[in-house]
C-alpha cells in the first residue's frame, strides 16, 4: 500500500461529460502499453480528437498493468512474449472512488485511475483506467486487469464485466449524471448496456443512449460466452433479452451491444456491407475510420505543413491544398523522414540500408488474413525485381497474438525468406511493433504495402498514416482503400475488388505493379512520383483523419 501513498490522488473530476466512450484498449501514450494494435490506436486517436474539438467526453478502459506483451524475435525468427509492465503511479492519477462489482457472487473492488488527454487548445478529456489489483480482492479477481486479451474465456468474461459494469458504476460514483450517449467500441464493452437496462427495464430508453461500433469481420473479434457461465457470473442477467442476444446457446457480445443501440456502424463503406451480411437483422451505417493528423505527421512534414498550410493542426481539411507545395520541398522532407528510418535500421539492427534504394514497408498485426507472406510468395521473382532495379529494401514489423499459432509461423517464414534474398533484397524485421515504430515506418519508407484477403480488413488505418506523410500505398481493394484509391494518383491496387482473393494471382499482380508501374516512376520520373506523394496528402490525409470521423460520429451517432 506504500505505493498508493506515493500516487497522486484526487477525489473528483471538475467535469461534466456528455459522451462516454468505452473501449477494451486505448493508446494514450507510448509509455502506457494498454493497447494491442489498430483498435486501441484508433480509440486513442478518437479521444485526442475529442480533446482537440472540445467535445465533453470521458473514456473508460482497463488498466492492463502488464500490457499486451513485449515481443522479442529469436535468431531463428520465433516470437517470444514477455510482459510489458508499466507502473500506473508514474503516469496516472488515482481517483478515490472505488466501486464494487459482483462476479459469481463475489464482490470485486474496482479502483479507477485517470489520465488526461490534452487537445490542441488545452481542453482535457479524462480516460478512466479500471484496476482490480487490490488487496481486498481474491487472487483471480486481482489479476483481471493485468493482461490485455490474456487468459481463457472466463478471464475475458470477467474483464468485460469489469469494463462494462464496473465502468458504469465508476461514472456514477464520479457524479457524471449528464451523459446521454454511451459509445461501445466493439462488443467487449457491451455489458454497459445491461447496467443501463437494470436501472429502468426499458429497452427503448437504453437504445436512445447507446451507440455501437463493430470493427472486424474476423470471427475471433466477436466474443461468445457460454450462457450458463454468464448466468453464473452475472446472477441478475435479464432472462427476457436472452433470445435476442445469443447465438447457438452462447451470449454474443456483438449482438448484445447491437440490440441495445439505436445507432450501429461499421468502419468503412465496404465493411458496412460485410457487417450487414453478418448481422442481417440490424440496420448498420458506416463511418470510415481516420487517424489523428497531428499524431501521425512526422517532424519534417510538420515543418512544411506549418509553413505552407498554417492552421492544418486545428483543421486538417486544409491539407487538401498540399498540391501547391513545391515538389522539391516535399521530396526533401521525405528524405529527412527516410534518413531517420534508415539510421534507426542500420544502427539498431546492423544493416547497411541505403538512402537511394526503394524501400517498402509492411507493419501490422501478423495474422493469416493480412497475408504478410504475400510479398515473399515467389521469392525468385522478388529477387529478380531487386536485381533489375539495383536492389530493394524491405522493412517488416508486427506482433502475432500469443494464441495465433499460424500468425507466429508466418513471422518465422517471412523472416527466413526475407533474409535469404541477399544481396538483391535487404530485409529487416523490427521486433515489438508499437506506435513509435509505426510512425518511423509510415513516414520513412517509399511505399506502404497492404495485402489483406478481401473482405477481412474492416478498414485498416496504417495506410492513412502513410498518406499523411506523402507515402503512397499498394493494397488490395479492401477496407478504406476502396474509398481512398485512385490508380496511379494516390497509389495502386492489387487485384480486383470483385474477385476472390487468391495468393498466386494477387502476388503476380503485386509484382507486376511493382515492376511496371511503381519502380519505374520512382526511379525515372521523380517529379511524377512527388506529385503522387502530394496527392496522398491532398486527397487522402485531408479526408481520412479523425477530425472528419469524429464530426460524423457527433452528427450521425451522438446527436441523432
Ligand atoms: C496504426 C497501427 C495499427 C493498425 O494498422 P493496420 O494497418 O490498420 O492494421 C496497428 N498497430 C500499431 C502499433 C499502429 O500504430
XYZ file of C-alpha atoms and ligand atoms in Angstrom:
575
model
C 0.000 0.000 0.000
C 3.021 2.208 0.300
C 2.852 2.655 -3.467
C -0.617 4.078 -3.227
C 0.587 6.710 -0.816
C 3.031 7.868 -3.407
C 0.438 8.052 -6.177
C -1.237 11.358 -6.837
C -4.812 11.098 -5.607
C -7.873 13.156 -6.429
C -11.410 12.621 -5.232
C -13.397 14.210 -8.025
C -13.137 15.461 -11.589
C -14.336 19.014 -12.209
C -16.053 17.973 -15.353
C -19.438 17.151 -16.779
C -19.138 14.817 -19.747
C -21.944 14.218 -22.240
C -20.369 11.296 -24.071
C -18.854 8.147 -22.563
C -16.618 6.081 -24.821
C -15.842 2.520 -23.673
C -13.001 0.546 -25.214
C -11.092 -2.524 -24.017
C -7.852 -0.952 -25.265
C -6.747 2.659 -25.708
C -3.401 4.028 -26.812
C -2.924 7.314 -24.948
C 0.867 7.425 -24.587
C 3.804 5.274 -25.743
C 4.766 4.706 -22.109
C 1.385 3.159 -21.287
C 1.231 -0.159 -23.177
C -2.504 -0.748 -22.717
C -3.283 -1.463 -26.351
C -2.569 -4.212 -28.840
C -2.996 -2.637 -32.235
C -5.395 -0.951 -34.629
C -8.419 -0.881 -32.312
C -6.568 0.756 -29.430
C -4.678 3.203 -31.627
C -7.937 4.265 -33.247
C -9.560 4.699 -29.825
C -6.651 6.920 -28.777
C -6.837 8.977 -31.969
C -10.567 9.414 -31.395
C -10.021 10.690 -27.848
C -7.220 13.042 -28.966
C -9.710 14.478 -31.440
C -12.456 14.809 -28.791
C -9.928 16.911 -26.898
C -8.974 18.989 -29.967
C -12.627 19.717 -30.702
C -13.538 20.455 -27.053
C -16.068 17.628 -27.009
C -17.131 16.872 -23.412
C -16.320 13.166 -23.382
C -14.939 10.652 -20.911
C -13.308 7.376 -21.926
C -13.273 4.118 -19.970
C -10.827 1.246 -20.388
C -8.954 -1.425 -18.393
C -5.659 -0.776 -16.654
C -3.914 -3.761 -18.324
C -0.980 -3.317 -15.955
C 1.118 -5.924 -17.725
C 0.257 -4.586 -21.141
C -0.412 -6.759 -24.146
C 3.092 -8.211 -24.448
C 6.632 -7.267 -25.341
C 7.781 -9.091 -28.444
C 11.260 -10.491 -28.886
C 12.370 -12.283 -32.024
C 14.951 -15.069 -31.725
C 17.806 -15.706 -34.165
C 15.694 -18.284 -35.943
C 12.728 -15.939 -36.267
C 10.478 -17.108 -33.451
C 8.326 -14.720 -31.447
C 8.848 -14.676 -27.681
C 6.288 -12.935 -25.490
C 7.227 -11.091 -22.310
C 5.096 -8.963 -20.010
C 5.313 -5.236 -20.734
C 4.776 -3.909 -17.230
C 4.113 -0.271 -16.509
C 3.717 1.498 -13.212
C 0.360 3.293 -13.077
C 1.661 5.609 -10.353
C 4.114 7.169 -12.734
C 1.605 8.078 -15.395
C -1.885 8.129 -13.915
C -3.775 9.863 -11.152
C -5.644 7.718 -8.651
C -9.275 8.641 -8.101
C -10.603 7.924 -4.652
C -13.897 6.423 -5.839
C -13.794 2.654 -5.580
C -16.842 0.696 -6.662
C -17.871 -2.929 -6.239
C -18.950 -5.355 -8.953
C -20.346 -8.827 -8.303
C -18.871 -11.722 -10.280
C -20.241 -15.198 -9.460
C -21.493 -13.940 -6.109
C -18.125 -12.496 -5.107
C -17.602 -8.810 -4.569
C -14.823 -7.396 -6.728
C -13.491 -3.999 -5.841
C -12.657 -1.773 -8.810
C -10.419 1.260 -8.493
C -10.317 3.988 -11.132
C -7.185 5.786 -12.315
C -7.231 8.759 -14.635
C -5.142 10.086 -17.480
C -5.926 13.406 -19.130
C -5.610 13.636 -22.885
C -4.945 17.248 -23.827
C -6.218 18.821 -27.023
C -4.537 21.445 -29.169
C -6.061 24.306 -27.221
C -5.562 22.668 -23.824
C -9.008 21.099 -23.387
C -8.734 17.882 -21.374
C -10.565 14.587 -21.840
C -10.238 12.120 -18.948
C -9.524 8.476 -19.666
C -10.501 6.207 -16.774
C -8.390 3.060 -16.307
C -10.052 0.358 -14.181
C -7.890 -1.587 -11.730
C -8.777 -4.701 -9.708
C -5.296 -5.387 -8.342
C -6.289 -4.572 -4.761
C -5.550 -6.415 -1.525
C -9.243 -6.760 -0.764
C -9.806 -8.866 -3.891
C -9.282 -12.600 -4.356
C -6.359 -13.965 -6.321
C -8.211 -14.491 -9.594
C -10.037 -11.184 -9.332
C -6.829 -9.256 -8.679
C -5.424 -10.357 -11.993
C -8.442 -9.415 -14.071
C -6.890 -6.142 -15.148
C -3.354 -7.490 -15.684
C -3.171 -8.738 -19.261
C -4.926 -7.264 -22.264
C -6.525 -10.123 -24.231
C -4.799 -12.657 -21.969
C -6.127 -15.761 -20.235
C -9.022 -18.023 -21.046
C -12.680 -17.384 -21.768
C -13.604 -16.964 -18.079
C -10.870 -14.385 -17.696
C -12.142 -12.458 -20.721
C -15.711 -12.622 -19.405
C -14.517 -11.297 -16.051
C -12.620 -8.486 -17.777
C -15.630 -7.453 -19.801
C -17.812 -7.374 -16.687
C -15.251 -5.081 -15.072
C -15.159 -2.859 -18.153
C -18.897 -2.600 -18.820
C -20.451 -2.823 -15.388
C -17.514 -1.580 -13.321
C -17.049 1.297 -15.764
C -20.691 2.363 -15.481
C -20.541 2.252 -11.688
C -17.418 4.382 -11.667
C -19.053 7.008 -13.899
C -21.955 7.109 -11.486
C -19.666 7.345 -8.481
C -17.946 10.287 -10.148
C -21.283 12.059 -10.368
C -21.429 12.098 -14.162
C -25.188 12.353 -14.497
C -25.399 14.250 -17.798
C -24.002 11.541 -20.062
C -26.533 10.961 -22.792
C -24.530 8.817 -25.225
C -22.660 5.649 -24.318
C -20.411 4.505 -27.157
C -19.423 0.830 -27.178
C -16.226 0.352 -29.142
C -16.695 -3.323 -30.086
C -18.596 -5.956 -28.125
C -16.041 -6.011 -25.292
C -17.923 -3.079 -23.757
C -21.488 -4.326 -24.280
C -22.201 -5.122 -20.624
C -22.546 -1.397 -20.038
C -25.963 -1.636 -21.691
C -27.064 -4.200 -19.082
C -26.236 -1.764 -16.349
C -28.359 0.907 -18.039
C -31.164 -1.587 -18.586
C -31.139 -2.654 -14.958
C -31.938 0.904 -13.934
C -35.218 1.150 -15.894
C -36.004 -2.215 -17.549
C -36.893 -0.190 -20.630
C -35.162 -1.273 -23.849
C -36.099 1.872 -25.792
C -34.704 4.058 -23.058
C -31.391 2.216 -23.218
C -31.307 2.287 -27.015
C -31.753 6.005 -27.100
C -28.494 6.333 -25.191
C -26.345 3.694 -26.844
C -24.151 3.651 -29.916
C -22.241 0.607 -31.147
C -19.275 0.342 -33.493
C -18.236 -3.003 -34.944
C -14.628 -3.240 -36.098
C -13.956 -6.550 -37.746
C -15.443 -9.350 -39.832
C -12.963 -11.766 -38.178
C -14.886 -14.236 -36.040
C -12.490 -14.147 -33.092
C -13.255 -10.449 -32.847
C -16.821 -11.198 -31.751
C -16.808 -12.611 -28.225
C -19.085 -15.539 -27.450
C -19.542 -16.761 -23.886
C -21.313 -19.878 -22.631
C -24.686 -18.688 -21.449
C -24.508 -20.907 -18.362
C -21.248 -19.267 -17.408
C -22.691 -15.814 -17.979
C -25.719 -16.602 -15.817
C -23.361 -17.925 -13.157
C -21.108 -14.852 -13.272
C -23.978 -12.369 -13.548
C -26.821 -13.579 -11.364
C -29.109 -10.730 -12.388
C -28.756 -11.199 -16.154
C -32.207 -10.319 -17.578
C -33.876 -13.511 -18.929
C -36.221 -11.642 -21.224
C -33.485 -10.489 -23.594
C -31.734 -13.854 -23.942
C -33.335 -14.813 -27.299
C -32.150 -11.525 -28.793
C -28.536 -11.711 -27.754
C -27.494 -15.344 -28.156
C -26.070 -17.443 -30.985
C -26.314 -21.242 -30.588
C -26.772 -21.010 -26.848
C -23.924 -18.577 -26.341
C -24.066 -14.953 -25.375
C -22.913 -12.949 -28.390
C -21.383 -9.682 -27.171
C -21.782 -8.019 -30.569
C -25.474 -8.851 -30.636
C -25.828 -7.629 -27.056
C -24.326 -4.274 -27.995
C -26.338 -4.020 -31.211
C -29.611 -4.981 -29.527
C -29.311 -2.092 -27.110
C -28.144 0.539 -29.613
C -30.110 2.994 -31.718
C -27.116 3.568 -33.955
C -24.678 0.944 -35.241
C -21.825 1.481 -37.628
C -19.063 -0.297 -39.479
C -15.744 1.436 -40.055
C -15.667 1.759 -43.859
C -18.318 1.646 -46.558
C -17.317 -1.824 -47.631
C -17.222 -3.019 -44.029
C -20.807 -1.867 -43.609
C -21.896 -4.249 -46.376
C -19.903 -7.107 -44.860
C -21.374 -6.427 -41.414
C -24.933 -6.319 -42.727
C -24.332 -9.776 -44.172
C -23.134 -10.980 -40.764
C -25.925 -9.302 -38.779
C -28.886 -9.159 -41.159
C -31.416 -8.088 -38.530
C -29.758 -4.783 -37.808
C -29.589 -1.545 -39.672
C -25.920 -0.640 -39.930
C -24.420 2.641 -41.089
C -20.791 3.367 -41.855
C -18.303 5.915 -40.624
C -14.951 5.386 -42.246
C -12.004 5.450 -39.858
C -9.377 8.154 -39.786
C -6.144 8.913 -37.946
C -5.210 11.846 -35.722
C -3.254 14.067 -38.106
C -1.029 15.788 -35.557
C -0.037 12.443 -34.030
C 0.914 10.766 -37.290
C 2.576 13.520 -39.322
C 6.367 13.226 -38.925
C 8.536 16.147 -37.863
C 9.799 17.126 -41.354
C 6.221 17.268 -42.655
C 5.058 19.195 -39.569
C 7.506 21.874 -40.583
C 6.431 22.168 -44.189
C 2.717 21.893 -43.345
C 3.125 24.719 -40.819
C 4.826 26.831 -43.452
C 2.594 26.120 -46.458
C -0.721 25.225 -44.820
C -0.916 27.050 -41.494
C -3.968 26.005 -39.487
C -3.787 22.331 -40.506
C -3.342 21.276 -36.886
C -6.760 22.612 -35.891
C -8.319 21.884 -39.252
C -6.772 19.017 -41.243
C -9.127 19.706 -44.174
C -6.586 22.389 -45.067
C -4.245 19.593 -46.124
C -6.162 19.481 -49.397
C -4.092 22.401 -50.615
C -0.885 20.313 -50.434
C -0.887 20.307 -54.244
C 0.538 23.824 -54.056
C 3.723 22.825 -52.205
C 6.809 22.774 -54.488
C 7.930 19.248 -55.402
C 11.462 19.634 -54.129
C 10.183 20.741 -50.711
C 8.093 17.563 -50.424
C 10.943 15.376 -51.619
C 13.432 16.901 -49.192
C 11.017 16.402 -46.274
C 10.577 12.786 -47.321
C 14.332 12.261 -47.440
C 14.637 13.586 -43.912
C 11.980 11.142 -42.689
C 13.612 8.344 -44.656
C 17.031 9.151 -43.228
C 15.659 8.777 -39.716
C 14.328 5.314 -40.515
C 17.457 4.183 -42.361
C 19.645 5.344 -39.470
C 17.450 3.505 -36.989
C 17.592 0.307 -39.040
C 21.345 0.486 -39.640
C 22.275 1.355 -36.072
C 19.918 -0.936 -34.192
C 19.963 -3.926 -36.495
C 23.432 -3.735 -38.021
C 22.169 -3.364 -41.548
C 23.517 -1.341 -44.425
C 20.330 0.115 -45.832
C 20.856 2.758 -48.468
C 19.140 6.170 -48.777
C 18.827 5.894 -52.568
C 17.173 2.498 -52.689
C 13.452 1.976 -52.972
C 12.137 0.893 -49.568
C 8.902 -0.994 -48.933
C 7.186 -1.071 -45.535
C 4.777 -3.650 -44.146
C 3.764 -3.499 -40.484
C 0.626 -4.567 -38.705
C -0.704 -7.470 -36.683
C 0.833 -10.641 -38.078
C -2.109 -12.841 -38.858
C -3.143 -15.037 -41.761
C -5.833 -12.857 -43.322
C -3.422 -9.934 -43.693
C -1.096 -12.199 -45.697
C 2.289 -10.826 -44.547
C 3.866 -13.568 -46.682
C 2.378 -12.328 -49.969
C 5.411 -10.186 -50.849
C 7.532 -13.342 -50.496
C 5.125 -15.637 -52.290
C 7.514 -16.009 -55.251
C 10.965 -15.342 -53.758
C 12.734 -15.752 -57.102
C 10.549 -13.160 -58.797
C 11.149 -10.801 -55.904
C 14.901 -11.346 -56.102
C 14.860 -10.647 -59.849
C 12.903 -7.474 -59.218
C 15.652 -6.376 -56.846
C 18.267 -7.236 -59.420
C 16.526 -5.296 -62.200
C 16.275 -2.105 -60.135
C 19.643 -2.242 -58.415
C 18.366 -3.517 -55.070
C 15.205 -3.358 -52.965
C 14.862 -2.730 -49.232
C 12.063 -4.190 -47.151
C 11.108 -3.377 -43.554
C 8.627 -5.509 -41.621
C 7.211 -5.274 -38.127
C 4.260 -6.715 -36.226
C 3.137 -8.931 -33.370
C 1.110 -12.136 -33.602
C -1.438 -12.766 -30.854
C 0.157 -15.287 -28.434
C -2.519 -17.853 -29.311
C -2.338 -17.278 -33.070
C -0.081 -20.211 -33.956
C -0.420 -19.585 -37.673
C 0.450 -15.906 -37.258
C 3.616 -16.842 -35.377
C 4.595 -19.330 -38.072
C 4.132 -16.623 -40.674
C 6.605 -14.403 -38.806
C 9.193 -17.183 -38.836
C 8.610 -17.948 -42.527
C 8.741 -14.310 -43.621
C 11.988 -13.724 -41.717
C 13.559 -16.836 -43.158
C 12.757 -15.952 -46.776
C 13.417 -12.257 -46.224
C 16.949 -12.930 -45.031
C 17.701 -15.393 -47.837
C 17.458 -12.968 -50.754
C 20.667 -11.013 -50.248
C 22.217 -9.031 -51.835
C 19.365 -8.078 -54.195
C 16.929 -7.762 -51.300
C 17.810 -6.216 -47.980
C 15.351 -7.182 -45.285
C 14.804 -6.332 -41.646
C 12.110 -7.353 -39.177
C 11.813 -4.780 -36.385
C 10.627 -6.501 -33.172
C 7.932 -5.204 -30.827
C 5.811 -3.124 -33.207
C 4.303 -0.104 -31.440
C 3.096 3.375 -32.419
C 6.610 4.881 -32.223
C 7.909 2.327 -34.699
C 4.762 2.754 -36.764
C 5.427 6.481 -37.110
C 9.016 5.886 -38.131
C 7.921 3.377 -40.746
C 4.877 5.059 -42.289
C 6.907 8.221 -42.865
C 10.287 6.711 -43.709
C 9.517 4.127 -46.384
C 8.822 4.931 -50.044
C 5.839 2.619 -50.403
C 3.357 1.227 -47.892
C 2.217 -2.314 -48.659
C -1.061 -3.859 -47.515
C -2.293 -7.260 -48.641
C -5.441 -8.319 -46.741
C -7.706 -11.032 -48.014
C -10.949 -9.339 -49.092
C -13.258 -8.604 -47.184
C -11.461 -9.309 -43.903
C -9.850 -5.903 -43.378
C -12.647 -3.764 -41.945
C -10.804 -0.506 -42.538
C -7.067 -0.515 -41.880
C -5.506 2.728 -40.716
C -1.744 2.466 -41.220
C -2.129 3.393 -44.905
C -3.837 6.616 -43.763
C -0.849 7.372 -41.539
C 1.416 6.837 -44.559
C -0.763 9.174 -46.651
C -0.290 11.880 -44.008
C 3.438 11.669 -44.757
C 3.022 11.587 -48.513
C 3.752 7.862 -48.704
C 1.591 6.084 -51.311
C 0.052 2.680 -50.755
C -0.094 -0.528 -52.779
C -3.002 -2.563 -51.438
C -5.798 -4.985 -52.175
C -9.125 -3.182 -52.559
C -10.380 -3.774 -49.044
C -11.390 -1.506 -46.160
C -10.658 2.202 -46.549
C -8.548 1.681 -49.667
C -11.663 1.168 -51.749
C -12.568 4.752 -50.890
C -9.096 6.304 -50.955
C -7.549 4.728 -54.009
C -7.236 6.244 -57.469
C -4.930 4.131 -59.612
C -1.634 5.878 -60.253
C -2.870 9.010 -58.475
C -2.956 8.141 -54.758
C -1.362 4.698 -55.032
C -2.068 1.349 -56.657
C -4.379 -1.635 -56.275
C -3.529 -5.307 -56.048
C -6.108 -7.465 -57.827
C -9.715 -6.567 -58.406
C -12.424 -5.973 -55.907
C -14.879 -8.397 -57.485
C -12.503 -11.361 -57.483
C -11.955 -13.655 -54.570
C -8.520 -13.200 -53.046
C -6.057 -15.705 -54.425
C -2.441 -15.734 -53.276
C -0.959 -16.775 -56.622
C -2.915 -14.301 -58.711
C -2.667 -11.441 -56.211
C 1.078 -11.862 -55.799
C 1.582 -11.867 -59.586
C -0.403 -8.674 -59.855
C 1.600 -7.151 -56.998
C 4.955 -7.983 -58.641
C 3.687 -6.648 -61.987
C 2.573 -3.385 -60.399
C 5.947 -3.015 -58.717
C 7.903 -3.857 -61.853
C 5.965 -1.890 -64.473
C 4.011 0.841 -62.662
C 5.751 1.727 -59.428
C 9.514 1.265 -59.528
C 9.963 2.894 -62.980
C 8.121 6.017 -61.817
C 10.122 6.157 -58.600
C 13.491 5.919 -60.352
C 12.872 7.640 -63.709
C 10.091 10.140 -63.146
C 10.790 11.667 -59.762
C 8.581 14.720 -60.456
C 5.618 12.479 -61.155
C 6.386 10.444 -58.058
C 6.373 13.587 -55.977
C 3.017 14.586 -57.463
C 1.647 11.243 -56.275
C 3.040 11.962 -52.813
C 1.222 15.291 -52.780
C -1.996 13.625 -53.923
C -1.784 11.320 -50.905
C -1.775 14.347 -48.623
C -4.256 16.491 -50.552
C -6.814 13.815 -51.400
C -6.427 11.274 -48.619
C -4.902 12.837 -45.485
C -7.374 15.730 -45.764
C -10.246 13.242 -45.505
C -9.047 10.088 -43.715
C -8.437 11.818 -40.402
C -10.224 11.518 -37.054
C -11.424 15.124 -37.200
C -13.734 14.267 -40.101
C -14.517 10.938 -38.433
C -15.449 12.426 -35.040
C -17.592 15.073 -36.725
C -19.503 12.261 -38.401
C -19.921 10.458 -35.079
C -21.206 13.633 -33.485
C -23.692 14.353 -36.266
C -24.812 10.833 -37.120
C -24.425 8.864 -33.914
C -24.435 11.179 -30.915
C -26.958 13.852 -31.898
C -29.286 11.523 -33.762
C -1.858 2.036 -36.887
C -1.410 0.874 -36.105
C -2.020 -0.369 -36.293
C -3.115 -0.594 -37.292
O -2.578 -0.845 -38.566
P -3.489 -1.510 -39.694
O -2.829 -1.187 -40.957
O -4.821 -0.885 -39.581
O -3.535 -2.964 -39.404
C -1.562 -1.448 -35.536
N -0.567 -1.302 -34.643
C 0.038 -0.112 -34.443
C 1.130 -0.024 -33.446
C -0.362 1.010 -35.168
O 0.253 2.177 -34.950
